[in-house]
XYZ file of C-alpha atoms in Angstrom:
517
model
C 91.634 63.250 148.846
C 89.241 66.157 149.193
C 87.870 67.791 146.046
C 89.611 71.096 146.774
C 93.017 69.438 147.217
C 92.490 67.329 144.111
C 91.583 70.430 142.117
C 94.731 72.267 143.244
C 96.896 69.323 142.198
C 95.095 69.113 138.863
C 95.571 72.844 138.218
C 99.334 72.467 138.649
C 99.339 69.354 136.476
C 97.325 71.256 133.862
C 99.964 74.001 133.750
C 102.640 71.371 133.155
C 100.498 69.696 130.481
C 99.988 73.039 128.749
C 103.753 73.505 128.487
C 104.105 69.940 127.207
C 101.367 70.493 124.626
C 103.257 73.483 123.202
C 106.394 71.397 122.905
C 104.533 68.574 121.165
C 102.373 71.005 119.135
C 99.116 69.348 120.157
C 96.011 70.949 121.759
C 96.255 71.248 125.535
C 92.598 70.091 125.956
C 93.697 66.707 124.526
C 96.119 66.210 127.411
C 93.557 67.559 129.883
C 91.096 64.937 128.668
C 93.608 62.166 129.316
C 94.300 63.621 132.767
C 90.564 63.658 133.444
C 90.351 59.956 132.637
C 93.259 59.340 134.989
C 91.243 60.887 137.824
C 88.750 58.043 137.542
C 91.470 55.687 138.802
C 92.669 57.848 141.703
C 91.985 55.961 144.967
C 89.738 57.835 147.344
C 88.655 60.445 144.782
C 85.422 62.074 146.001
C 82.068 61.473 144.368
C 80.237 64.741 143.745
C 77.023 65.902 142.159
C 76.627 69.429 140.846
C 73.368 71.314 140.434
C 72.465 71.417 136.695
C 71.611 75.124 136.674
C 74.791 75.968 138.584
C 76.900 73.955 136.128
C 75.494 75.796 133.121
C 75.864 79.247 134.678
C 79.300 78.612 136.189
C 80.943 77.076 133.141
C 79.004 78.108 130.046
C 78.333 81.802 130.765
C 81.965 83.017 131.034
C 83.201 80.757 128.232
C 80.461 81.948 125.865
C 81.158 85.566 126.761
C 84.888 85.106 126.166
C 84.258 83.516 122.754
C 81.665 86.118 121.735
C 83.930 88.983 122.768
C 86.599 87.822 120.310
C 84.209 87.097 117.436
C 84.555 89.311 114.368
C 81.275 90.664 112.994
C 83.001 91.257 109.666
C 83.970 87.592 109.373
C 80.510 86.458 110.474
C 79.012 88.440 107.589
C 81.670 87.407 105.072
C 81.343 83.666 105.739
C 77.675 83.625 106.680
C 76.752 80.787 104.287
C 79.405 78.403 105.595
C 78.636 79.409 109.184
C 74.922 78.819 108.711
C 75.568 75.397 107.181
C 77.824 74.441 110.097
C 76.254 76.193 113.084
C 72.709 75.273 112.074
C 72.853 72.530 109.472
C 75.673 70.436 110.936
C 74.299 70.684 114.482
C 70.789 69.636 113.458
C 72.110 66.859 111.184
C 74.394 65.479 113.904
C 71.619 65.715 116.491
C 69.198 63.770 114.284
C 71.673 61.012 113.376
C 72.913 60.550 116.945
C 69.338 60.632 118.275
C 68.392 57.866 115.862
C 71.340 55.752 117.029
C 70.463 56.387 120.683
C 66.824 55.479 120.102
C 67.514 52.276 118.128
C 70.654 51.019 119.871
C 70.226 52.077 123.499
C 66.442 52.210 123.625
C 66.433 55.823 124.813
C 63.150 57.758 124.745
C 62.978 60.064 121.731
C 63.368 63.249 123.781
C 66.347 61.801 125.688
C 67.940 60.638 122.437
C 67.567 64.153 120.980
C 69.147 65.564 124.132
C 72.141 63.261 123.609
C 72.422 64.449 120.005
C 72.360 68.080 121.094
C 74.983 67.438 123.780
C 77.559 65.954 121.381
C 76.723 68.146 118.348
C 78.673 71.398 118.974
C 82.449 71.295 118.326
C 84.797 73.439 120.397
C 87.271 75.630 118.494
C 89.646 75.977 121.467
C 91.407 72.692 120.731
C 91.638 73.393 117.009
C 92.878 76.949 117.525
C 95.678 75.680 119.773
C 97.155 73.847 116.785
C 96.011 76.000 113.862
C 97.595 79.047 115.475
C 100.998 77.412 115.009
C 100.492 77.133 111.246
C 99.678 79.741 108.604
C 96.430 78.080 107.515
C 93.954 80.052 105.372
C 92.282 82.795 107.410
C 88.905 81.681 106.054
C 89.218 78.363 107.899
C 90.152 79.804 111.284
C 87.445 82.473 111.004
C 84.798 79.870 110.154
C 85.837 77.574 113.007
C 85.792 80.409 115.545
C 82.424 81.695 114.366
C 80.978 78.204 114.286
C 82.102 77.426 117.837
C 80.085 80.399 119.073
C 76.924 80.023 117.007
C 76.639 76.238 117.219
C 76.588 76.414 121.020
C 73.455 78.554 120.862
C 71.789 76.149 118.412
C 72.717 72.995 120.310
C 71.836 74.368 123.741
C 68.437 75.557 122.510
C 67.664 72.031 121.231
C 69.033 70.624 124.488
C 66.770 72.801 126.644
C 63.655 71.840 124.692
C 64.465 68.105 124.647
C 65.279 67.994 128.378
C 61.994 69.744 129.167
C 60.124 67.322 126.885
C 61.820 64.292 128.465
C 60.747 65.355 131.961
C 57.214 66.369 131.001
C 54.862 66.779 128.003
C 55.515 69.701 125.662
C 53.005 70.866 123.037
C 54.644 71.842 119.750
C 51.910 74.380 119.049
C 52.828 76.293 122.191
C 56.577 75.633 122.040
C 57.199 77.310 118.656
C 55.728 80.737 119.558
C 57.504 80.572 122.905
C 60.839 79.911 121.171
C 60.309 82.799 118.733
C 59.381 85.235 121.510
C 62.279 83.997 123.627
C 64.724 84.508 120.749
C 63.532 88.049 119.985
C 63.448 88.930 123.670
C 66.945 87.513 124.174
C 68.348 89.625 121.334
C 66.795 92.786 122.788
C 67.764 91.949 126.388
C 71.366 91.154 125.434
C 71.760 94.484 123.631
C 70.120 96.568 126.357
C 72.051 94.874 129.159
C 75.253 95.359 127.187
C 74.621 99.080 126.834
C 73.812 99.357 130.541
C 76.984 97.462 131.436
C 79.037 99.907 129.372
C 77.669 102.799 131.419
C 78.766 101.032 134.608
C 82.216 99.999 133.401
C 83.154 103.506 132.298
C 82.734 104.739 135.886
C 85.116 102.200 137.423
C 88.819 103.000 137.217
C 90.262 100.304 139.482
C 91.329 97.263 137.410
C 90.454 94.673 140.073
C 87.017 96.192 140.743
C 86.323 96.401 137.016
C 87.148 92.726 136.535
C 84.935 91.674 139.446
C 82.038 93.708 138.041
C 82.517 92.073 134.632
C 82.304 88.566 136.100
C 79.335 89.505 138.285
C 77.640 91.075 135.276
C 78.204 87.959 133.168
C 76.620 85.645 135.726
C 73.916 88.226 136.450
C 72.905 88.437 132.789
C 72.725 84.643 132.550
C 70.611 84.320 135.719
C 68.306 87.210 134.774
C 67.701 85.817 131.278
C 66.977 82.387 132.734
C 64.540 83.825 135.312
C 62.687 85.772 132.590
C 62.288 82.661 130.443
C 64.667 83.958 127.762
C 67.494 82.072 126.104
C 70.466 82.669 128.394
C 72.820 81.550 125.618
C 71.586 84.040 123.015
C 71.385 86.802 125.629
C 75.008 86.283 126.707
C 76.272 86.185 123.111
C 74.519 89.441 122.158
C 75.546 91.020 125.480
C 79.214 90.170 124.867
C 79.252 91.323 121.252
C 77.581 94.613 122.244
C 80.276 95.266 124.840
C 83.092 94.157 122.539
C 82.314 96.816 119.939
C 82.534 99.739 122.394
C 84.274 98.789 125.647
C 87.886 98.703 124.321
C 87.773 102.425 123.566
C 86.193 103.331 126.907
C 88.540 101.352 129.168
C 92.057 102.387 130.130
C 94.985 100.315 128.913
C 95.830 99.081 132.403
C 92.281 97.874 133.044
C 92.105 96.199 129.646
C 95.426 94.352 129.944
C 94.501 93.200 133.448
C 91.014 92.103 132.392
C 92.190 90.133 129.363
C 94.729 88.252 131.487
C 92.149 87.387 134.144
C 89.605 86.158 131.609
C 92.191 84.000 129.857
C 93.144 82.433 133.190
C 89.499 81.958 134.181
C 88.648 80.084 130.978
C 91.708 77.878 131.471
C 90.678 77.065 135.070
C 87.118 76.295 133.971
C 88.438 73.846 131.386
C 90.517 72.112 134.061
C 87.584 71.926 136.502
C 85.322 70.515 133.790
C 87.751 67.675 133.076
C 88.084 67.014 136.811
C 84.317 66.652 136.999
C 84.383 64.415 133.922
C 86.739 61.988 135.623
C 84.775 61.969 138.867
C 81.462 61.491 137.076
C 82.851 58.741 134.843
C 84.078 56.858 137.892
C 80.659 56.886 139.555
C 78.862 55.992 136.311
C 81.103 53.005 135.594
C 80.589 51.920 139.188
C 76.796 51.949 138.735
C 76.998 49.983 135.491
C 77.833 46.337 135.994
C 77.875 43.044 134.102
C 76.446 43.044 130.592
C 75.075 46.536 131.030
C 78.592 47.909 131.351
C 79.754 46.335 128.099
C 76.683 47.570 126.245
C 77.181 51.076 127.610
C 80.810 51.184 126.443
C 79.860 49.805 123.004
C 77.149 52.455 122.708
C 79.601 55.190 123.730
C 82.150 54.121 121.103
C 79.414 53.912 118.456
C 78.281 57.480 119.226
C 81.905 58.638 118.945
C 82.283 57.099 115.491
C 78.917 58.457 114.351
C 79.809 61.988 115.502
C 83.118 61.996 113.606
C 81.727 60.466 110.408
C 78.600 62.620 110.413
C 80.582 65.859 110.478
C 82.943 64.709 107.733
C 80.004 63.676 105.525
C 78.147 66.943 106.114
C 81.153 69.178 105.424
C 82.186 67.218 102.314
C 78.625 67.408 100.983
C 78.161 71.137 101.445
C 81.633 71.901 100.027
C 80.797 69.858 96.914
C 77.438 71.616 96.528
C 78.902 75.114 97.013
C 81.680 74.402 94.490
C 79.144 73.113 91.962
C 76.853 76.126 92.407
C 79.817 78.542 92.189
C 80.537 77.356 88.645
C 77.561 79.440 87.514
C 78.581 82.548 89.462
C 81.016 85.382 88.868
C 84.779 85.022 89.047
C 84.898 86.943 92.348
C 82.511 84.472 93.967
C 84.450 81.502 92.597
C 87.626 82.843 94.179
C 86.143 82.594 97.681
C 84.616 79.098 97.483
C 85.879 76.450 99.925
C 88.404 73.880 98.734
C 88.179 70.157 99.421
C 91.402 70.417 101.434
C 89.897 73.182 103.536
C 86.709 71.167 103.915
C 88.709 68.174 105.098
C 90.417 70.302 107.743
C 87.143 71.904 108.903
C 85.537 68.471 109.077
C 88.404 67.033 111.106
C 88.409 70.030 113.486
C 85.311 68.647 115.167
C 86.755 68.166 118.637
C 84.219 68.410 121.427
C 85.187 70.164 124.617
C 83.917 72.191 127.537
C 80.335 72.768 126.359
C 79.690 69.065 125.738
C 81.219 68.146 129.094
C 79.250 70.659 131.132
C 75.915 70.109 129.412
C 76.241 66.350 129.968
C 77.107 66.857 133.631
C 74.159 69.259 133.959
C 71.577 66.588 133.098
C 69.157 66.126 136.019
C 69.800 63.062 138.185
C 66.404 61.569 137.270
C 66.829 62.117 133.522
C 65.924 58.996 131.478
C 69.070 57.096 130.438
C 71.354 59.636 132.122
C 74.283 57.266 132.771
C 74.705 55.943 129.194
C 74.146 59.460 127.809
C 76.802 61.025 130.040
C 79.224 58.161 129.378
C 78.713 58.574 125.609
C 79.302 62.335 125.881
C 82.535 61.747 127.796
C 83.646 59.209 125.183
C 82.992 61.738 122.406
C 85.001 64.445 124.185
C 87.901 62.124 124.978
C 87.869 60.391 121.597
C 87.684 63.523 119.461
C 90.298 65.393 121.494
C 92.745 62.483 121.395
C 92.100 61.067 117.901
C 91.449 64.302 116.024
C 93.359 66.744 118.197
C 96.608 64.805 118.193
C 96.418 64.073 114.455
C 95.801 67.682 113.360
C 99.477 68.479 112.938
C 100.195 65.506 110.603
C 97.012 66.335 108.656
C 98.144 69.927 108.147
C 101.455 68.694 106.799
C 99.675 66.399 104.368
C 97.298 69.140 103.174
C 100.274 71.526 102.860
C 98.360 74.814 102.641
C 100.121 77.836 101.242
C 101.098 80.168 104.114
C 98.288 82.637 104.720
C 99.277 86.211 105.544
C 95.813 87.775 105.615
C 95.996 88.905 109.238
C 99.681 89.842 108.981
C 98.917 92.046 105.986
C 95.999 93.682 107.799
C 98.236 94.326 110.801
C 100.953 95.850 108.614
C 98.438 98.040 106.770
C 96.800 99.242 109.986
C 100.153 99.799 111.702
C 101.240 102.192 108.939
C 97.883 104.015 109.227
C 98.052 104.467 113.017
C 101.685 105.603 112.870
C 100.717 108.167 110.231
C 97.820 109.277 112.455
C 100.254 109.937 115.292
C 102.519 111.934 112.955
C 99.589 113.992 111.676
C 98.424 114.976 115.152
C 101.979 115.795 116.249
C 102.596 117.968 113.196
C 100.869 120.865 114.974
C 103.366 120.691 117.873
C 106.566 122.669 117.357
C 108.511 122.024 120.570
C 111.849 120.206 120.686
C 110.181 117.321 122.529
C 107.554 117.039 119.788
C 110.304 116.874 117.179
C 111.905 113.949 118.987
C 108.569 112.156 119.309
C 107.886 112.733 115.609
C 111.237 111.154 114.816
C 110.240 108.109 116.840
C 106.962 107.700 114.981
C 108.701 108.290 111.668
C 110.985 105.396 112.556
C 108.054 103.236 113.616
C 106.242 103.967 110.375
C 109.324 102.916 108.440
C 109.447 99.740 110.495
C 105.801 99.060 109.635
C 106.612 99.461 105.962
C 109.857 97.516 106.313
C 109.758 95.170 109.347
C 113.505 94.547 109.237
C 114.261 98.021 110.603
C 114.765 98.526 114.350
C 112.252 100.702 116.156
C 113.364 103.889 117.862
C 112.577 104.811 121.455
C 111.914 108.042 123.255
C 111.353 109.358 126.783
C 108.805 112.047 125.991
C 105.901 110.162 127.478
C 103.240 112.826 127.563
C 103.456 113.509 123.858
C 103.492 109.789 123.198
C 100.200 109.449 125.094
C 98.776 112.322 123.076
C 99.703 110.550 119.859
C 98.509 107.171 121.164
C 95.035 108.619 121.715
C 94.849 109.517 118.026
C 96.123 106.039 117.099
C 93.266 104.475 118.996
C 90.711 106.598 117.138
C 92.191 105.541 113.801
C 92.293 101.873 114.784
C 88.638 102.031 115.843
C 87.727 103.558 112.492
C 89.620 100.855 110.567
C 87.625 98.155 112.333
C 84.356 100.069 112.091
C 84.576 100.458 108.315
C 85.650 96.839 107.792
C 89.226 97.532 106.641
C 90.566 95.134 109.271
C 89.037 92.263 111.231
C 88.901 91.724 114.965
C 92.019 89.551 115.100
C 94.151 92.290 113.546
C 92.347 94.867 115.696
C 93.116 93.102 118.977
C 96.761 92.482 118.052
C 97.289 96.185 117.371
C 95.187 97.166 120.374
C 97.534 95.130 122.553
C 100.565 96.842 121.018
C 99.071 100.271 121.729
C 98.126 99.206 125.259
C 101.686 98.237 126.087
C 102.976 101.446 124.515
C 100.597 103.442 126.693
C 101.594 101.530 129.820
C 105.250 102.115 129.046
C 104.584 105.842 128.697
C 102.447 106.118 131.848
C 103.878 104.165 134.789
C 101.045 105.291 137.054
C 98.455 103.954 134.600
C 96.746 107.323 134.166
C 96.073 108.706 130.714
C 96.024 112.500 130.437
C 96.510 113.418 126.778
C 97.230 116.925 125.641
C 94.281 118.835 124.269
C 94.242 119.420 120.545
C 95.047 122.971 119.566
C-alpha cells in the first residue's frame, strides 16, 4: 500500500480512535501509539526515510508555535520555580541518567548517548491534558504541565543539537559556550522582531483562508530563517509565537480567528497522526535490520531506557517537592499556601508521557549517526510505553489522589464575564434609542446570568448595537489579561464566547461598530 493511501486510512482510523478515547477517558495519543505499532505488521507497508531537517521543520515548528500561543505569561511567572526545576533540572537530570545507561549498557559513544537522553527527556503535555481536562484538578498542576511542555522542548532540543553535532564531528567547548550564548540572545531578539513584523502583515489580510496560509508560511519561514542564521530555531519560534499571541487576537476579526484556531487544531492533530505512522514504518525497518542476539539486546536496552525515564522523573519530582516543602517552613504563610503537595507531585511525576517531539527528533537523526537503530528503537519504546502505561492509568490515579475540585479558571471566567457585560452596559448607556434600550436589557440579563449561572440568557436582533458593545467588551477583556486579573485559559474561553457573539450579530463577517459619541 502506498504511503499516501496508508496515511489516509490512518487519518480516518485516528478520528475513530479519538472518539473512542473520549468514551474511555484516556488520552488519544495512547491509542495512536498502539495504532502506530500496528502499522509495523501491515504487509507491504512502504519503507521511507525522511530528511532530518525537513522532519524538524515540518513537525516541530507548528506544534511549538501552537503550544507557545496558548501559554500564559502570568502562569509562567507565578510558577517559575517549579517550571525551572522541571524544564531545566528534570531535562538535564534525565539526559544525564539515560546517557549513562546508554554508554554503559549499549556501548554508545558519549555524544550519541547524550543525544538519546535529550531525545527522551521532554514530556508532552498533550496526552496529560486530554485526561486532566476531564477532571477539576488543581489549576497549578495543569499550568505547570503546559508551561513545562513548552520550555523543556527548547532545553532538550538545544542539548540534542549540540550532541548530534559533537557525535558527527569534534566540538570545542571553549567555542561552543559563547556560540550558544550569542545564539540564545539572537534568537530572543529575532523571535520578537519577526513576531512584530508578522503582526503588521496579518492586520492587512482580511480573507480567513489567506490569513491562515500566511500564518503557516510564516511559521515555517521563521524556523528556516533562524536555522540558516545559526540561531536556535526552537527559541525563535517560541518567542515569535508568544509575541503574536499577546497582540494578534485584538487585531484579527472574529471570523478569521475562529477559522484559524480550527485549522491549527486540525493541523496539530494530523501531524500527530503522521508522526505515529512514521514511527511504525521506522520501527519495522529497524527491527528488520536487527537480527539474532542483537535484536534481543536492542529490545532489552529499549525497555531499560523506558523504566529509567519513568523512575528518573518520579525521583526528581519527589525530591524537589520535598525540598520546596521543607524550605517553605521558614517562609511566610502566603508562600506556604502555594507550595506543591506530595499528591500533586505524584501526578506531575506520572504525567511524563513522551509524544510528538520525542518521535520526530528520533526520526530526524542522520542515517549515519552512531548507534542510530538502538537509539530510535529506545525512543519509540519510551513513547509507546509512557503513553500506554502512564496515559491509560491517569484516570485511576486521579481517583486515588481524589483532589478537591478546582474552580480557579471557572471563577476567573465568571469574574471577567461580569466585567465585560458591565462594560457593554456602560458604553450603551449613552445611547437613548429604543433599539439601545432593548440591547441594554439583553446585557442586563447576561450580567445577571454571569452572577447567577442558573438564569437563562436573553436574545436580541439589534445586531449593530451588539457589535458596538462587543468592541468595548474586547477592550475590557484585553485589559483584564494585561493587568494579570485573569490568565490565558480564562481569556481564550471568553474570547471564544465573544467571537461567536460577534459572528451571530454579523452574518457577513464584517465588523463596523458605531463610533463613540
